[in-house]
Amino acid sequence: MRHSPDQHSPGEGASSDPVSPRRTTRVRRNILLNFVCVVACAVAAALGIGAGAATLRLPPDIAYDRSPDSPGPVIFSHVNHVALAPSTEGECTGCHPEPFKMLKPSRHVTHDEMNAGKLCGTCHDGKTASGVQDDCEHCHKARSQSGYSARTGGTP
Amino acid sequence: MSVGLLFDSTKCIGCGGCTAACKEQNNLPLPIEPVTTAYTWTIVEKRDGAFVRRLCMHCLEPTCVSVCPVGALQKSASGGVVYDAGKCIGCRYCIMACPFGVPKYQWDRAIPVVGKCVLCPDRVKAGLATACATVCPTGATLFGDRDALAREARARIDAEPAKYVDHVYGLEEAGGTSVLMLSGVPFERLGMKTDVPRQPLPLLTWQILSKVPDFVILAGAFLFGLHWITHRRDEVRQAEEDER
């Protein structure tokens, strides 16, 4: 599908418009990109990625052991990782049986292990996927829900 | 009760969960190879747009068991063809005998043994499903009583005849196997052997071997008779000479 330049395109047509300053163009571009992303996600979900994951008999969410200084519980979702993680390519063998056991899974994961490239750190190394040190809340979800950041002053 | 597996190719998405779980259950080393080996007992292969599992079919009357000279392979009461590496002498006769080409050899070891799916005997004994069936996220691999699985397979074909090939693979192949398969494409296009005899293969040799005791007794009696006659003739001749 092609759009006429004067309506949507962030390219030459919009920037040459004497009425719209450059900033408006950028906003338009962002809106368009967001729109495209949302549509793409919706189409992908409708076509099978999301639907496929929904029909799979995947294990329920896994709550990992929580150490005393943990900023919040870590809940692992198979659905998210199977449907969205490109590194797994929808295959169980991306994560099983290494680095994660299937039949007798461990619920104990430490940052030292992950920093050494084991367990979650195998993919979450900051390159293949977001790093385990990048954003606490990315994994420790309950932090914002439990008001943890308010109590600790937002220390990572 | 004899247990087995029902693999429905139309439900398989090729995720490889069965392979991963098998590796873990049987302490098999990584990596996951693209074909079955002595260290990768089951794989999922994509053929003709469909996924198919490769694993031991667990024949009801296994040829490998009948040819093993030391009894390292046995058909267990629960249904699996189990293997005792401690008894194996590495003769590889089972590899030659298997109509499905299942047993694989540890070619990389100085003292090799054979590797093949053993239908998770420890899990079955504990009342659990096999590792592959436990983790299968689509239910493509089902574990259960073999007769019940055969009925389920037939019911699936009858319910959706357009979806399935009208054949339950393993119901009659090699005299019947504990692993049954359903497919939406002809089985030969999945790489499954369709020229496997319908009768149990051990029958071929059993037809000869079962007559060996009779042959030994009859031949023994015949030879003893010959011996008795010639010996008697000598005795008579000797007696006649003594009389003169």
XYZ file of C-alpha atoms in Angstrom:
400
model
C 0.000 0.000 0.000
C 1.370 3.408 -0.927
C 0.467 6.728 0.639
C 0.456 10.001 -1.227
C 3.402 12.102 -0.015
C 1.349 15.089 1.043
C -0.775 13.016 3.428
C 1.513 10.677 5.369
C 4.986 10.440 4.000
C 7.731 11.887 6.212
C 9.870 12.294 3.108
C 10.418 15.025 0.622
C 6.809 16.093 0.175
C 6.234 16.919 3.848
C 9.548 18.663 4.451
C 9.044 20.869 1.400
C 5.663 21.997 2.766
C 6.209 25.693 3.640
C 3.481 25.620 6.333
C 4.835 22.694 8.414
C 8.030 23.286 10.360
C 10.595 20.459 10.676
C 9.362 19.548 14.156
C 5.844 18.863 12.960
C 7.312 16.538 10.388
C 9.130 14.609 13.093
C 5.981 14.318 15.178
C 4.082 13.132 12.143
C 6.779 10.613 11.417
C 6.653 9.314 14.979
C 2.893 9.075 14.885
C 3.067 7.216 11.607
C 5.731 4.854 12.939
C 3.724 4.210 16.072
C 0.647 3.589 14.003
C 2.522 1.186 11.758
C 3.913 -0.640 14.809
C 0.510 -0.965 16.408
C -1.047 -2.201 13.176
C 1.831 -4.638 12.613
C 1.482 -6.015 16.141
C -2.272 -6.355 15.751
C -1.919 -8.098 12.393
C 0.810 -10.388 13.729
C -1.323 -11.290 16.730
C -4.364 -11.918 14.558
C -2.437 -13.925 11.997
C -0.860 -16.367 14.289
C 2.031 -15.257 16.469
C -0.162 -14.314 19.377
C -2.917 -16.737 18.440
C -0.398 -19.546 18.122
C 0.982 -18.879 21.564
C -2.521 -18.711 23.000
C -3.389 -22.175 21.688
C -0.176 -23.728 22.931
C -0.287 -25.744 26.118
C 2.544 -23.768 27.694
C 3.569 -23.991 31.335
C 2.001 -21.353 33.599
C 3.960 -18.271 34.626
C 6.953 -19.115 36.778
C 7.703 -17.191 39.966
C 11.424 -17.277 40.705
C 12.898 -17.468 44.184
C 13.245 -14.029 45.732
C 16.370 -13.053 47.623
C 16.151 -10.644 50.621
C 17.549 -7.729 48.595
C 15.399 -8.371 45.543
C 13.554 -5.263 44.363
C 10.523 -7.394 43.505
C 9.463 -10.846 42.415
C 10.428 -12.002 38.958
C 7.651 -13.674 37.028
C 8.648 -15.489 33.856
C 6.083 -15.780 31.088
C 6.422 -18.594 28.550
C 3.790 -16.933 26.372
C 5.826 -13.747 25.980
C 9.085 -15.554 25.350
C 7.704 -18.025 22.822
C 5.717 -15.447 20.874
C 7.992 -12.446 21.015
C 11.571 -13.480 21.614
C 13.280 -13.660 18.216
C 16.172 -15.662 19.647
C 13.910 -18.642 20.384
C 12.332 -18.573 16.926
C 9.284 -20.195 18.468
C 11.312 -23.285 19.270
C 11.614 -24.844 22.700
C 15.198 -25.803 21.912
C 16.280 -22.158 22.053
C 16.175 -22.393 25.862
C 15.791 -26.135 26.591
C 17.342 -28.275 27.877
C 20.076 -25.639 28.225
C 20.213 -23.164 29.829
C 16.909 -24.131 31.454
C 15.863 -27.642 32.433
C 12.387 -28.613 31.344
C 11.444 -31.536 33.530
C 13.129 -30.502 36.784
C 13.424 -26.733 36.468
C 15.313 -24.695 39.053
C 13.559 -21.700 40.537
C 16.816 -20.207 41.772
C 18.535 -17.642 39.583
C 21.254 -15.251 40.762
C 22.630 -12.121 39.111
C 26.150 -13.544 39.392
C 25.146 -16.492 37.254
C 23.342 -14.287 34.759
C 26.293 -11.875 34.562
C 28.463 -14.888 33.746
C 26.254 -15.538 30.720
C 24.253 -18.346 32.278
C 20.493 -18.862 32.686
C 18.621 -15.650 31.669
C 22.002 -14.051 30.943
C 22.464 -16.409 27.990
C 20.208 -14.156 25.911
C 19.705 -11.138 28.191
C 23.278 -9.918 27.699
C 22.462 -6.462 26.387
C 23.040 -7.559 22.778
C 20.766 -10.466 21.923
C 18.177 -9.163 24.372
C 18.066 -6.449 27.006
C 20.744 -6.857 29.633
C 19.930 -8.118 33.118
C 21.518 -4.980 34.618
C 19.774 -2.521 32.296
C 16.456 -1.962 34.024
C 15.428 -3.620 37.270
C 11.754 -3.186 36.558
C 12.052 -4.990 33.274
C 12.115 -8.260 35.237
C 11.273 -7.245 38.825
C 7.763 -6.289 37.810
C 6.169 -6.071 41.222
C 8.413 -3.182 42.209
C 6.179 -0.471 40.811
C 3.014 -2.312 41.819
C 4.107 -2.738 45.442
C 5.396 0.822 45.745
C 8.911 -0.489 46.240
C 10.549 2.456 44.473
C 8.919 4.876 46.884
C 10.301 2.983 49.865
C 13.836 2.707 48.564
C 14.139 6.006 46.862
C 14.378 4.393 43.463
C 17.747 2.687 43.932
C 18.211 0.176 41.121
C -1.532 -52.605 30.282
C 0.813 -51.877 27.412
C 1.546 -48.209 26.988
C 2.504 -46.336 23.872
C 2.559 -42.998 22.125
C 0.308 -41.439 19.532
C 2.019 -38.853 17.371
C -0.338 -36.667 15.337
C 1.713 -34.930 12.658
C -1.101 -32.471 11.929
C -0.768 -31.039 15.441
C 3.030 -30.827 15.531
C 4.573 -27.362 15.164
C 8.158 -28.583 15.178
C 9.167 -26.764 18.354
C 11.587 -29.527 19.350
C 10.335 -29.688 22.943
C 10.233 -33.493 22.725
C 13.890 -33.597 21.708
C 14.932 -31.225 24.478
C 12.984 -33.135 27.133
C 14.414 -36.440 25.902
C 17.940 -35.086 26.214
C 17.253 -33.953 29.740
C 15.450 -37.103 30.876
C 18.114 -39.448 29.565
C 21.143 -37.267 30.418
C 22.149 -37.138 26.779
C 24.847 -34.658 25.770
C 24.130 -31.615 23.618
C 23.999 -30.526 20.835
C 20.702 -31.571 19.323
C 21.705 -33.161 16.035
C 19.574 -32.874 12.889
C 19.222 -36.661 12.668
C 18.792 -39.321 15.324
C 22.097 -40.543 16.721
C 23.251 -42.544 19.714
C 22.993 -39.279 21.672
C 19.843 -37.810 20.124
C 17.095 -40.377 20.456
C 14.295 -38.356 18.925
C 14.113 -35.437 16.530
C 11.422 -33.533 14.670
C 11.919 -33.434 10.927
C 10.109 -31.194 8.457
C 9.034 -33.089 5.369
C 6.616 -31.976 2.716
C 5.407 -29.065 4.828
C 4.580 -31.335 7.766
C 6.518 -32.206 10.888
C 7.285 -35.787 11.769
C 9.011 -37.278 14.760
C 11.755 -39.842 14.452
C 11.948 -42.225 17.369
C 11.910 -45.927 18.203
C 8.544 -47.372 17.187
C 8.676 -49.948 20.025
C 7.450 -52.947 18.032
C 5.085 -55.316 19.799
C 7.395 -58.126 18.660
C 10.745 -56.367 18.186
C 13.268 -57.725 15.718
C 16.120 -56.127 17.660
C 15.141 -58.113 20.748
C 14.927 -61.362 18.809
C 18.367 -60.960 17.252
C 20.289 -59.638 20.274
C 22.656 -62.485 21.207
C 23.089 -61.348 24.820
C 19.598 -60.133 25.704
C 20.656 -56.500 26.049
C 17.418 -55.445 24.374
C 14.147 -56.528 25.926
C 10.493 -55.743 25.369
C 9.332 -54.606 28.790
C 5.947 -55.573 30.152
C 4.870 -51.936 30.058
C 5.484 -51.672 26.333
C 8.886 -50.085 25.732
C 11.848 -51.806 24.137
C 14.471 -51.237 26.814
C 18.211 -51.528 26.501
C 20.864 -52.628 28.977
C 24.184 -51.138 27.896
C 25.959 -53.278 30.516
C 25.046 -56.460 28.660
C 25.676 -55.104 25.155
C 28.728 -56.514 23.385
C 28.506 -53.969 20.564
C 27.795 -56.458 17.790
C 25.404 -54.068 16.012
C 23.080 -56.868 14.955
C 20.105 -54.841 16.246
C 21.085 -51.968 13.942
C 21.000 -54.295 10.954
C 17.779 -55.987 12.041
C 15.556 -53.001 12.855
C 13.015 -52.482 10.060
C 12.827 -48.769 10.900
C 16.580 -48.117 11.179
C 16.290 -46.868 14.743
C 19.219 -48.082 16.884
C 22.314 -45.925 16.469
C 25.905 -46.677 17.388
C 28.413 -44.609 19.342
C 30.893 -44.472 16.487
C 33.005 -41.905 18.319
C 33.818 -44.106 21.309
C 36.478 -46.741 21.838
C 34.001 -49.054 23.566
C 30.721 -48.100 21.945
C 27.209 -49.120 22.801
C 23.893 -48.492 21.117
C 21.535 -45.560 21.712
C 17.818 -45.441 21.092
C 14.557 -44.276 22.661
C 13.589 -46.573 25.526
C 10.135 -45.068 26.213
C 11.201 -43.568 29.577
C 10.868 -46.761 31.658
C 11.546 -44.963 34.955
C 8.829 -42.385 34.306
C 6.353 -45.016 33.131
C 7.070 -47.099 36.229
C 6.351 -44.027 38.371
C 3.038 -43.532 36.605
C 4.227 -40.558 34.570
C 4.008 -39.963 30.840
C 7.175 -40.070 28.776
C 9.252 -36.882 28.806
C 8.356 -36.027 25.197
C 4.623 -36.363 25.778
C 4.855 -34.431 29.053
C 6.287 -31.306 27.476
C 4.573 -31.348 24.065
C 2.824 -27.944 23.936
C 0.288 -28.911 21.260
C -0.626 -32.432 22.339
C 0.860 -33.787 19.117
C 2.520 -36.529 21.154
C 0.092 -38.324 23.455
C 1.018 -40.992 25.994
C -1.359 -43.687 27.151
C -2.641 -47.219 26.810
C -1.762 -48.424 23.331
C -5.233 -49.823 22.638
C -6.888 -46.590 23.777
C -4.508 -44.577 21.585
C -5.344 -46.806 18.614
C -9.045 -46.105 19.188
C -8.318 -42.381 19.529
C -6.352 -42.421 16.279
C -9.178 -44.135 14.435
C -11.703 -41.719 15.945
C -9.673 -38.724 14.752
C -9.553 -40.072 11.205
C -13.273 -40.829 11.248
C -14.107 -37.385 12.645
C -12.001 -35.509 10.071
C -11.422 -37.799 7.085
C -10.374 -34.876 4.887
C -7.628 -33.870 7.299
C -5.951 -37.242 7.736
C -4.528 -39.991 5.568
C -6.763 -43.001 6.223
C -4.045 -45.009 7.895
C -2.763 -45.377 11.431
C 0.951 -45.994 11.023
C 2.139 -48.588 13.482
C -1.132 -50.414 13.883
C 0.054 -53.220 11.608
C 3.589 -52.286 10.521
C 6.057 -54.983 11.599
C 3.198 -56.731 13.360
C 2.193 -53.591 15.255
C 4.162 -51.023 17.225
C 3.614 -49.248 20.528
C 4.131 -45.907 18.776
C 1.280 -44.921 16.477
C 1.287 -42.074 13.997
C -1.282 -39.992 12.176
C -0.542 -37.747 9.220
C -2.174 -35.343 6.836
C 0.208 -36.261 4.001
C 1.061 -39.762 2.775
C 3.491 -41.421 5.152
C 6.102 -42.119 2.487
C 6.351 -38.361 1.947
C 7.162 -38.004 5.634
C 10.057 -40.372 5.104
C 8.307 -43.250 6.851
C 8.952 -46.727 5.497
C 5.759 -48.046 3.974
C 7.150 -51.347 2.695
C 7.595 -52.780 6.176
C 6.072 -56.286 6.352
C 2.784 -56.504 8.198
C 3.696 -59.632 10.108
C 6.109 -59.633 13.054
C 9.614 -59.918 11.623
C 10.944 -62.343 14.258
C 8.493 -64.814 12.683
C 10.782 -65.048 9.651
C 13.602 -66.628 11.621
C 11.305 -68.280 14.139
C 9.829 -70.414 11.349
C 13.264 -72.003 10.972
C 14.557 -71.743 14.530
C 11.448 -73.306 16.046
C 12.076 -76.457 14.003
C 15.686 -76.833 15.159
C 14.856 -78.968 18.244
C 12.668 -81.283 16.159
C 15.404 -81.508 13.553
C 18.028 -82.318 16.160
C 15.879 -85.057 17.717
C 14.885 -86.591 14.378
C 18.381 -86.374 12.915
C 19.795 -87.796 16.135
C 17.341 -90.700 16.062
C 18.086 -91.334 12.388
C 21.847 -91.314 12.894
C 21.531 -93.495 15.983
C 19.427 -95.898 13.892
C 22.095 -96.009 11.187
C 24.738 -96.566 13.810
C 22.666 -99.316 15.460
C 22.124 -101.119 12.134
C 25.778 -101.000 11.039
C 26.933 -101.933 14.531
C 24.472 -104.859 14.573
C 25.747 -106.024 11.198
C 29.299 -105.982 12.529
C 28.185 -107.948 15.605
C 26.384 -110.528 13.473
C 29.379 -110.831 11.170
C 31.719 -111.239 14.145
C 29.420 -113.854 15.713
C 29.280 -115.797 12.442
C 33.070 -115.748 12.159
C 33.403 -116.942 15.785
C 31.016 -119.849 15.082
C 33.211 -121.008 12.220
